[in-house]
């Protein structure tokens, strides 16, 4: 247990958390940044980031995020604490975070623990990064242009799958949405827009049994859910579009979330608990990218500072 109460505790050291830490420190607050097992966040695993401004020609995720961590170290003299928050108590003005046997206390908290793409969990899905299995169309659709043939499938039948499919159309020769259910669940407006393109097709009642290909993707093995008949669908790229899962288990319901578990935030990234803010992929948001996570991090830090100033006035007037 630490006796110290920090001004701001930041949970998560991806683009959102690192930016919050920098901004909170620069605003003069003492901070603790608890980074979990992935300092730098999920970007550190992206083999290439092509859409972050300032890096024409792209940059590896590791290079990009190592420079963010270095800047934090240089400016604040601290590194992300390599621990994971396993529980929280937000019931009092001083909030408490549990990390195994260690406890931390803070007057404001920024939750920036990100989200993970849902995986299919089928054989062949674990190809080397960039070799044909993708989880983010905004990030990776342009990679199709580097391929000789550009036949792509999107697995899923919801809005997320159709947003992915629409993003692929300008880059692909064909795009097939493969859905396990008999009817796709996406909004009709998305389905109609997709089907207007002659390169588009939809296959329903098919589940993915395996991703084929040794190093690069060469196709999908699909099973007809009615007849159990197997077919092989040759293609070069598969995008898994079955959504993302927010990393919020450790909150155990302490904050209001939407049906999928993403934290609901107000305009200044406030949550359902005063003094607790959420930033980046973990919150309800129309776009989940490095640049939006960083912007959230800055705004959450600013809002936490505003909260600390206001609550200090309240405390002194008691
Ligand atoms: C395959 C793929 C490719 C992508 N490519 C791009 C791209 O090219 N360009 C782009 O802009 N975006 C890309 N994205 C999206 C981008 O990675 C995210 O939007 C961004 O990383 C979100 O940042 P974040 O800080 O919200 O969360 P994350 O980056 O997910 O960071 C979460 C942090 O929280 C920590 N954490 C988790 N649980 C705990 C806990 N209990 N206690 C303490 N810490 C915890 C983790 O260790 C990590 O440090 C891609 C996403 C995917 C899935």
Short mmCIF file of N, CA, C and O in Angstrom, two decimals, residues 14-116:
data_model
loop_
_atom_site.label_atom_id
_atom_site.label_comp_id
_atom_site.label_asym_id
_atom_site.label_seq_id
_atom_site.Cartn_x
_atom_site.Cartn_y
_atom_site.Cartn_z
N UNK A 14 -1.31 3.13 -23.54
CA UNK A 14 -1.36 3.22 -25.00
C UNK A 14 -1.38 4.69 -25.39
O UNK A 14 -1.08 5.57 -24.55
N UNK A 15 -1.74 5.00 -26.63
CA UNK A 15 -1.78 6.40 -27.06
C UNK A 15 -2.62 7.29 -26.15
O UNK A 15 -2.23 8.43 -25.86
N UNK A 16 -3.77 6.78 -25.67
CA UNK A 16 -4.64 7.61 -24.82
C UNK A 16 -3.99 7.86 -23.46
O UNK A 16 -3.89 9.01 -23.01
N UNK A 17 -3.51 6.80 -22.81
CA UNK A 17 -2.94 6.94 -21.47
C UNK A 17 -1.65 7.74 -21.48
O UNK A 17 -1.42 8.60 -20.60
N UNK A 18 -0.79 7.50 -22.46
CA UNK A 18 0.50 8.22 -22.52
C UNK A 18 0.25 9.72 -22.74
O UNK A 18 0.92 10.56 -22.14
N UNK A 19 -0.73 10.03 -23.59
CA UNK A 19 -1.03 11.46 -23.82
C UNK A 19 -1.62 12.09 -22.57
O UNK A 19 -1.24 13.22 -22.20
N UNK A 20 -2.52 11.38 -21.90
CA UNK A 20 -3.09 11.91 -20.65
C UNK A 20 -1.99 12.20 -19.64
O UNK A 20 -2.00 13.24 -18.96
N UNK A 21 -1.03 11.27 -19.54
CA UNK A 21 0.05 11.43 -18.56
C UNK A 21 0.87 12.68 -18.87
O UNK A 21 1.18 13.48 -17.97
N UNK A 22 1.20 12.83 -20.14
CA UNK A 22 2.00 13.99 -20.54
C UNK A 22 1.26 15.30 -20.24
O UNK A 22 1.83 16.23 -19.65
N UNK A 23 0.00 15.36 -20.63
CA UNK A 23 -0.78 16.59 -20.42
C UNK A 23 -1.00 16.86 -18.93
O UNK A 23 -0.92 18.01 -18.49
N UNK A 24 -1.28 15.82 -18.15
CA UNK A 24 -1.52 16.03 -16.71
C UNK A 24 -0.24 16.51 -16.04
O UNK A 24 -0.27 17.41 -15.19
N UNK A 25 0.89 15.91 -16.44
CA UNK A 25 2.17 16.34 -15.86
C UNK A 25 2.46 17.79 -16.22
O UNK A 25 2.85 18.59 -15.37
N UNK A 26 2.24 18.11 -17.49
CA UNK A 26 2.53 19.48 -17.94
C UNK A 26 1.60 20.49 -17.28
O UNK A 26 1.93 21.67 -17.18
N UNK A 27 0.42 20.04 -16.82
CA UNK A 27 -0.49 20.95 -16.12
C UNK A 27 -0.11 21.09 -14.65
O UNK A 27 -0.78 21.80 -13.90
N UNK A 28 0.94 20.39 -14.24
CA UNK A 28 1.47 20.57 -12.89
C UNK A 28 0.96 19.56 -11.87
O UNK A 28 1.17 19.75 -10.66
N UNK A 29 0.33 18.50 -12.31
CA UNK A 29 -0.21 17.52 -11.36
C UNK A 29 0.75 16.36 -11.18
O UNK A 29 1.48 15.99 -12.10
N UNK A 30 0.72 15.77 -9.97
CA UNK A 30 1.53 14.56 -9.80
C UNK A 30 0.70 13.35 -10.21
O UNK A 30 -0.48 13.24 -9.89
N UNK A 31 1.35 12.51 -11.01
CA UNK A 31 0.59 11.45 -11.68
C UNK A 31 1.20 10.08 -11.40
O UNK A 31 2.38 9.97 -11.07
N UNK A 32 0.35 9.07 -11.55
CA UNK A 32 0.88 7.71 -11.67
C UNK A 32 0.24 7.10 -12.90
O UNK A 32 -0.98 7.25 -13.12
N UNK A 33 1.07 6.47 -13.72
CA UNK A 33 0.60 5.84 -14.96
C UNK A 33 0.80 4.33 -14.81
O UNK A 33 1.94 3.85 -14.76
N UNK A 34 -0.30 3.61 -14.70
CA UNK A 34 -0.22 2.15 -14.53
C UNK A 34 -0.46 1.54 -15.90
O UNK A 34 -1.53 1.72 -16.50
N UNK A 35 0.57 0.85 -16.43
CA UNK A 35 0.57 0.54 -17.86
C UNK A 35 0.18 -0.86 -18.25
O UNK A 35 0.13 -1.18 -19.43
N UNK A 36 -0.08 -1.76 -17.28
CA UNK A 36 -0.44 -3.13 -17.65
C UNK A 36 0.73 -3.84 -18.32
O UNK A 36 1.89 -3.45 -18.16
N UNK A 37 0.40 -4.87 -19.11
CA UNK A 37 1.47 -5.68 -19.70
C UNK A 37 1.94 -5.18 -21.06
O UNK A 37 2.84 -5.76 -21.66
N UNK A 38 1.33 -4.10 -21.57
CA UNK A 38 1.72 -3.63 -22.91
C UNK A 38 1.98 -2.13 -22.92
O UNK A 38 1.15 -1.34 -23.42
N UNK A 39 3.13 -1.67 -22.35
CA UNK A 39 3.43 -0.24 -22.46
C UNK A 39 3.54 0.13 -23.94
O UNK A 39 4.18 -0.57 -24.71
N UNK A 40 2.88 1.22 -24.31
CA UNK A 40 2.82 1.58 -25.74
C UNK A 40 1.49 1.18 -26.35
O UNK A 40 1.11 1.65 -27.41
N UNK A 41 0.78 0.27 -25.67
CA UNK A 41 -0.55 -0.15 -26.14
C UNK A 41 -0.48 -1.09 -27.32
O UNK A 41 0.59 -1.57 -27.70
N UNK A 42 -1.65 -1.36 -27.90
CA UNK A 42 -1.69 -2.38 -28.96
C UNK A 42 -0.93 -1.94 -30.22
O UNK A 42 -0.53 -2.78 -31.01
N UNK A 43 -0.67 -0.64 -30.36
CA UNK A 43 0.06 -0.14 -31.53
C UNK A 43 1.46 -0.78 -31.61
O UNK A 43 2.00 -1.00 -32.68
N UNK A 44 2.03 -1.05 -30.45
CA UNK A 44 3.39 -1.59 -30.39
C UNK A 44 3.48 -2.89 -31.20
O UNK A 44 4.52 -3.27 -31.70
N UNK A 45 2.32 -3.54 -31.39
CA UNK A 45 2.31 -4.82 -32.14
C UNK A 45 1.98 -4.61 -33.62
O UNK A 45 2.01 -5.55 -34.39
N UNK A 46 1.60 -3.36 -34.02
CA UNK A 46 1.28 -3.15 -35.43
C UNK A 46 2.59 -3.07 -36.21
O UNK A 46 3.44 -2.25 -35.89
N UNK A 47 2.68 -3.89 -37.23
CA UNK A 47 3.98 -3.88 -37.90
C UNK A 47 4.16 -2.61 -38.71
O UNK A 47 5.27 -2.18 -38.96
N UNK A 48 3.07 -1.94 -39.08
CA UNK A 48 3.21 -0.69 -39.82
C UNK A 48 2.02 0.23 -39.56
O UNK A 48 0.87 -0.21 -39.59
N UNK A 49 2.30 1.49 -39.29
CA UNK A 49 1.23 2.49 -39.15
C UNK A 49 1.41 3.48 -40.29
O UNK A 49 2.45 4.14 -40.39
N UNK A 50 0.42 3.53 -41.17
CA UNK A 50 0.56 4.37 -42.37
C UNK A 50 -0.28 5.63 -42.32
O UNK A 50 -0.16 6.48 -43.19
N UNK A 51 -1.17 5.72 -41.32
CA UNK A 51 -2.12 6.84 -41.37
C UNK A 51 -1.97 7.80 -40.20
O UNK A 51 -2.87 8.58 -39.93
N UNK A 52 -0.83 7.75 -39.51
CA UNK A 52 -0.62 8.73 -38.44
C UNK A 52 0.15 9.90 -39.03
O UNK A 52 1.26 9.71 -39.56
N UNK A 53 -0.43 11.12 -38.94
CA UNK A 53 0.20 12.26 -39.62
C UNK A 53 1.62 12.51 -39.13
O UNK A 53 1.95 12.28 -37.96
N UNK A 54 2.45 12.98 -40.04
CA UNK A 54 3.82 13.33 -39.68
C UNK A 54 4.83 12.27 -40.07
O UNK A 54 6.04 12.50 -39.94
N UNK A 55 4.35 11.12 -40.55
CA UNK A 55 5.27 10.06 -40.94
C UNK A 55 4.97 9.60 -42.36
O UNK A 55 4.41 8.53 -42.58
N UNK A 56 5.30 10.44 -43.36
CA UNK A 56 5.05 10.02 -44.75
C UNK A 56 5.83 8.74 -45.01
O UNK A 56 6.98 8.63 -44.63
N UNK A 57 5.18 7.76 -45.61
CA UNK A 57 5.87 6.48 -45.84
C UNK A 57 5.63 5.51 -44.70
O UNK A 57 6.01 4.34 -44.78
N UNK A 58 5.02 5.98 -43.60
CA UNK A 58 4.68 5.08 -42.50
C UNK A 58 5.81 4.90 -41.50
O UNK A 58 6.92 5.39 -41.68
N UNK A 59 5.48 4.21 -40.42
CA UNK A 59 6.44 3.97 -39.34
C UNK A 59 5.99 2.68 -38.65
O UNK A 59 4.79 2.36 -38.66
N UNK A 60 6.92 1.94 -38.08
CA UNK A 60 6.47 0.73 -37.37
C UNK A 60 5.80 1.16 -36.07
O UNK A 60 6.14 2.21 -35.49
N UNK A 61 4.86 0.36 -35.61
CA UNK A 61 4.16 0.66 -34.36
C UNK A 61 5.15 0.75 -33.20
O UNK A 61 5.02 1.62 -32.32
N UNK A 62 6.14 -0.13 -33.20
CA UNK A 62 7.12 -0.15 -32.10
C UNK A 62 7.92 1.14 -32.08
O UNK A 62 8.11 1.75 -31.02
N UNK A 63 8.38 1.58 -33.26
CA UNK A 63 9.15 2.85 -33.32
C UNK A 63 8.32 4.02 -32.83
O UNK A 63 8.78 4.86 -32.05
N UNK A 64 7.06 4.06 -33.31
CA UNK A 64 6.19 5.19 -32.96
C UNK A 64 5.98 5.26 -31.45
O UNK A 64 6.21 6.29 -30.82
N UNK A 65 5.60 4.14 -30.85
CA UNK A 65 5.23 4.19 -29.43
C UNK A 65 6.46 4.26 -28.52
O UNK A 65 6.39 4.82 -27.43
N UNK A 66 7.60 3.73 -28.99
CA UNK A 66 8.82 3.87 -28.19
C UNK A 66 9.16 5.35 -28.05
O UNK A 66 9.61 5.81 -27.00
N UNK A 67 8.91 6.12 -29.12
CA UNK A 67 9.22 7.55 -29.04
C UNK A 67 8.25 8.26 -28.08
O UNK A 67 8.63 9.20 -27.39
N UNK A 68 7.00 7.79 -27.99
CA UNK A 68 6.05 8.40 -27.04
C UNK A 68 6.51 8.11 -25.60
O UNK A 68 6.43 8.98 -24.73
N UNK A 69 6.94 6.88 -25.37
CA UNK A 69 7.37 6.51 -23.99
C UNK A 69 8.64 7.29 -23.63
O UNK A 69 8.79 7.78 -22.52
N UNK A 70 9.53 7.43 -24.63
CA UNK A 70 10.78 8.19 -24.37
C UNK A 70 10.44 9.63 -24.01
O UNK A 70 11.00 10.20 -23.06
N UNK A 71 9.51 10.23 -24.74
CA UNK A 71 9.13 11.62 -24.45
C UNK A 71 8.56 11.73 -23.03
O UNK A 71 8.88 12.66 -22.29
N UNK A 72 7.75 10.74 -22.65
CA UNK A 72 7.18 10.75 -21.29
C UNK A 72 8.30 10.67 -20.26
O UNK A 72 8.32 11.41 -19.27
N UNK A 73 9.26 9.76 -20.51
CA UNK A 73 10.37 9.60 -19.56
C UNK A 73 11.18 10.88 -19.47
O UNK A 73 11.53 11.34 -18.38
N UNK A 74 11.50 11.47 -20.64
CA UNK A 74 12.32 12.68 -20.66
C UNK A 74 11.63 13.83 -19.93
O UNK A 74 12.25 14.60 -19.22
N UNK A 75 10.30 13.95 -20.15
CA UNK A 75 9.60 15.12 -19.59
C UNK A 75 9.16 14.92 -18.16
O UNK A 75 9.10 15.86 -17.38
N UNK A 76 8.79 13.68 -17.78
CA UNK A 76 8.23 13.48 -16.43
C UNK A 76 9.20 12.73 -15.52
O UNK A 76 8.98 12.67 -14.31
N UNK A 77 10.21 12.10 -16.12
CA UNK A 77 11.14 11.31 -15.31
C UNK A 77 10.53 10.01 -14.83
O UNK A 77 11.09 9.32 -13.97
N UNK A 78 9.36 9.64 -15.37
CA UNK A 78 8.75 8.38 -14.91
C UNK A 78 8.43 7.48 -16.10
O UNK A 78 8.34 7.92 -17.24
N UNK A 79 8.30 6.19 -15.80
CA UNK A 79 7.92 5.21 -16.83
C UNK A 79 6.59 4.59 -16.39
O UNK A 79 6.25 4.64 -15.20
N UNK A 80 5.85 3.99 -17.34
CA UNK A 80 4.61 3.33 -16.93
C UNK A 80 4.90 2.22 -15.91
O UNK A 80 5.83 1.44 -16.10
N UNK A 81 4.12 2.18 -14.82
CA UNK A 81 4.28 1.11 -13.83
C UNK A 81 3.81 -0.20 -14.47
O UNK A 81 2.69 -0.27 -14.98
N UNK A 82 4.68 -1.23 -14.49
CA UNK A 82 4.31 -2.47 -15.20
C UNK A 82 3.40 -3.38 -14.37
O UNK A 82 3.73 -4.51 -14.07
N UNK A 83 2.26 -2.84 -13.97
CA UNK A 83 1.30 -3.61 -13.18
C UNK A 83 -0.06 -3.48 -13.84
O UNK A 83 -0.30 -2.53 -14.58
N UNK A 84 -0.97 -4.41 -13.51
CA UNK A 84 -2.34 -4.33 -14.03
C UNK A 84 -3.30 -4.05 -12.90
O UNK A 84 -3.21 -4.68 -11.84
N UNK A 85 -4.21 -3.14 -13.14
CA UNK A 85 -5.24 -2.84 -12.13
C UNK A 85 -6.24 -4.00 -12.14
O UNK A 85 -6.76 -4.38 -13.18
N UNK A 86 -6.47 -4.57 -10.95
CA UNK A 86 -7.38 -5.72 -10.89
C UNK A 86 -8.71 -5.36 -10.21
O UNK A 86 -9.67 -6.11 -10.28
N UNK A 87 -8.75 -4.20 -9.56
CA UNK A 87 -10.00 -3.78 -8.93
C UNK A 87 -9.97 -2.28 -8.65
O UNK A 87 -8.90 -1.68 -8.59
N UNK A 88 -11.16 -1.69 -8.51
CA UNK A 88 -11.24 -0.25 -8.23
C UNK A 88 -12.29 0.01 -7.15
O UNK A 88 -13.22 -0.78 -6.99
N UNK A 89 -12.10 1.11 -6.42
CA UNK A 89 -13.14 1.57 -5.50
C UNK A 89 -13.31 3.07 -5.76
O UNK A 89 -12.43 3.87 -5.42
N UNK A 90 -14.39 3.42 -6.41
CA UNK A 90 -14.65 4.81 -6.77
C UNK A 90 -15.73 5.43 -5.87
O UNK A 90 -16.35 6.42 -6.22
N UNK A 91 -15.97 4.81 -4.69
CA UNK A 91 -17.12 5.25 -3.89
C UNK A 91 -16.85 6.54 -3.11
O UNK A 91 -17.78 7.21 -2.67
N UNK A 92 -15.57 6.90 -2.92
CA UNK A 92 -15.26 8.12 -2.15
C UNK A 92 -14.56 9.13 -3.06
O UNK A 92 -14.20 8.81 -4.20
N UNK A 93 -14.35 10.35 -2.54
CA UNK A 93 -13.66 11.37 -3.34
C UNK A 93 -12.26 10.89 -3.73
O UNK A 93 -11.79 11.13 -4.85
N UNK A 94 -11.59 10.24 -2.76
CA UNK A 94 -10.28 9.65 -3.09
C UNK A 94 -10.54 8.25 -3.65
O UNK A 94 -11.09 7.39 -2.98
N UNK A 95 -10.14 8.09 -4.90
CA UNK A 95 -10.40 6.82 -5.58
C UNK A 95 -9.25 5.85 -5.32
O UNK A 95 -8.09 6.28 -5.21
N UNK A 96 -9.58 4.56 -5.23
CA UNK A 96 -8.53 3.57 -4.94
C UNK A 96 -8.45 2.54 -6.05
O UNK A 96 -9.46 2.11 -6.59
N UNK A 97 -7.18 2.20 -6.37
CA UNK A 97 -6.94 1.20 -7.41
C UNK A 97 -6.15 0.05 -6.79
O UNK A 97 -5.20 0.28 -6.03
N UNK A 98 -6.54 -1.17 -7.10
CA UNK A 98 -5.85 -2.35 -6.59
C UNK A 98 -5.07 -2.98 -7.73
O UNK A 98 -5.61 -3.21 -8.81
N UNK A 99 -3.78 -3.25 -7.48
CA UNK A 99 -2.94 -3.95 -8.46
C UNK A 99 -2.31 -5.13 -7.72
O UNK A 99 -1.24 -4.99 -7.14
N UNK A 100 -2.96 -6.26 -7.69
CA UNK A 100 -2.44 -7.38 -6.90
C UNK A 100 -2.34 -6.97 -5.45
O UNK A 100 -3.35 -6.56 -4.84
N UNK A 101 -1.10 -7.00 -4.91
CA UNK A 101 -0.96 -6.64 -3.49
C UNK A 101 -0.75 -5.13 -3.30
O UNK A 101 -0.76 -4.64 -2.18
N UNK A 102 -0.52 -4.40 -4.38
CA UNK A 102 -0.29 -2.95 -4.25
C UNK A 102 -1.61 -2.18 -4.39
O UNK A 102 -2.53 -2.62 -5.10
N UNK A 103 -1.70 -1.05 -3.68
CA UNK A 103 -2.90 -0.20 -3.76
C UNK A 103 -2.43 1.21 -4.08
O UNK A 103 -1.40 1.65 -3.59
N UNK A 104 -3.20 1.92 -4.90
CA UNK A 104 -2.88 3.31 -5.21
C UNK A 104 -4.11 4.17 -4.96
O UNK A 104 -5.25 3.70 -5.14
N UNK A 105 -3.87 5.42 -4.54
CA UNK A 105 -4.99 6.34 -4.29
C UNK A 105 -4.80 7.58 -5.15
O UNK A 105 -3.67 8.05 -5.35
N UNK A 106 -5.91 8.12 -5.66
CA UNK A 106 -5.82 9.32 -6.52
C UNK A 106 -7.11 10.11 -6.42
O UNK A 106 -8.17 9.55 -6.16
N UNK A 107 -6.99 11.42 -6.65
CA UNK A 107 -8.18 12.29 -6.60
C UNK A 107 -8.96 12.25 -7.91
O UNK A 107 -10.16 12.47 -7.93
N UNK A 108 -8.27 11.96 -8.99
CA UNK A 108 -8.95 11.80 -10.29
C UNK A 108 -8.34 10.60 -11.00
O UNK A 108 -7.17 10.28 -10.79
N UNK A 109 -9.16 9.94 -11.80
CA UNK A 109 -8.69 8.74 -12.52
C UNK A 109 -9.06 8.86 -13.99
O UNK A 109 -10.16 9.32 -14.32
N UNK A 110 -8.12 8.48 -14.85
CA UNK A 110 -8.43 8.39 -16.29
C UNK A 110 -8.28 6.92 -16.70
O UNK A 110 -7.21 6.33 -16.53
N UNK A 111 -9.36 6.35 -17.20
CA UNK A 111 -9.33 4.94 -17.65
C UNK A 111 -9.03 4.94 -19.15
O UNK A 111 -9.76 5.54 -19.94
N UNK A 112 -7.92 4.28 -19.52
CA UNK A 112 -7.50 4.27 -20.93
C UNK A 112 -6.97 2.88 -21.29
O UNK A 112 -5.85 2.72 -21.78
N UNK A 113 -7.80 1.87 -21.00
CA UNK A 113 -7.32 0.47 -21.14
C UNK A 113 -7.61 -0.15 -22.50
O UNK A 113 -7.33 -1.32 -22.71
N UNK A 114 -8.19 0.61 -23.42
CA UNK A 114 -8.29 0.14 -24.79
C UNK A 114 -9.32 -0.95 -25.02
O UNK A 114 -10.17 -1.24 -24.18
N UNK A 115 -9.23 -1.55 -26.19
CA UNK A 115 -10.14 -2.63 -26.59
C UNK A 115 -9.35 -3.63 -27.42
O UNK A 115 -8.28 -3.30 -27.93
N UNK A 116 -9.86 -4.82 -27.52
CA UNK A 116 -9.20 -5.85 -28.32
C UNK A 116 -10.14 -6.31 -29.42
O UNK A 116 -11.32 -6.54 -29.14
#
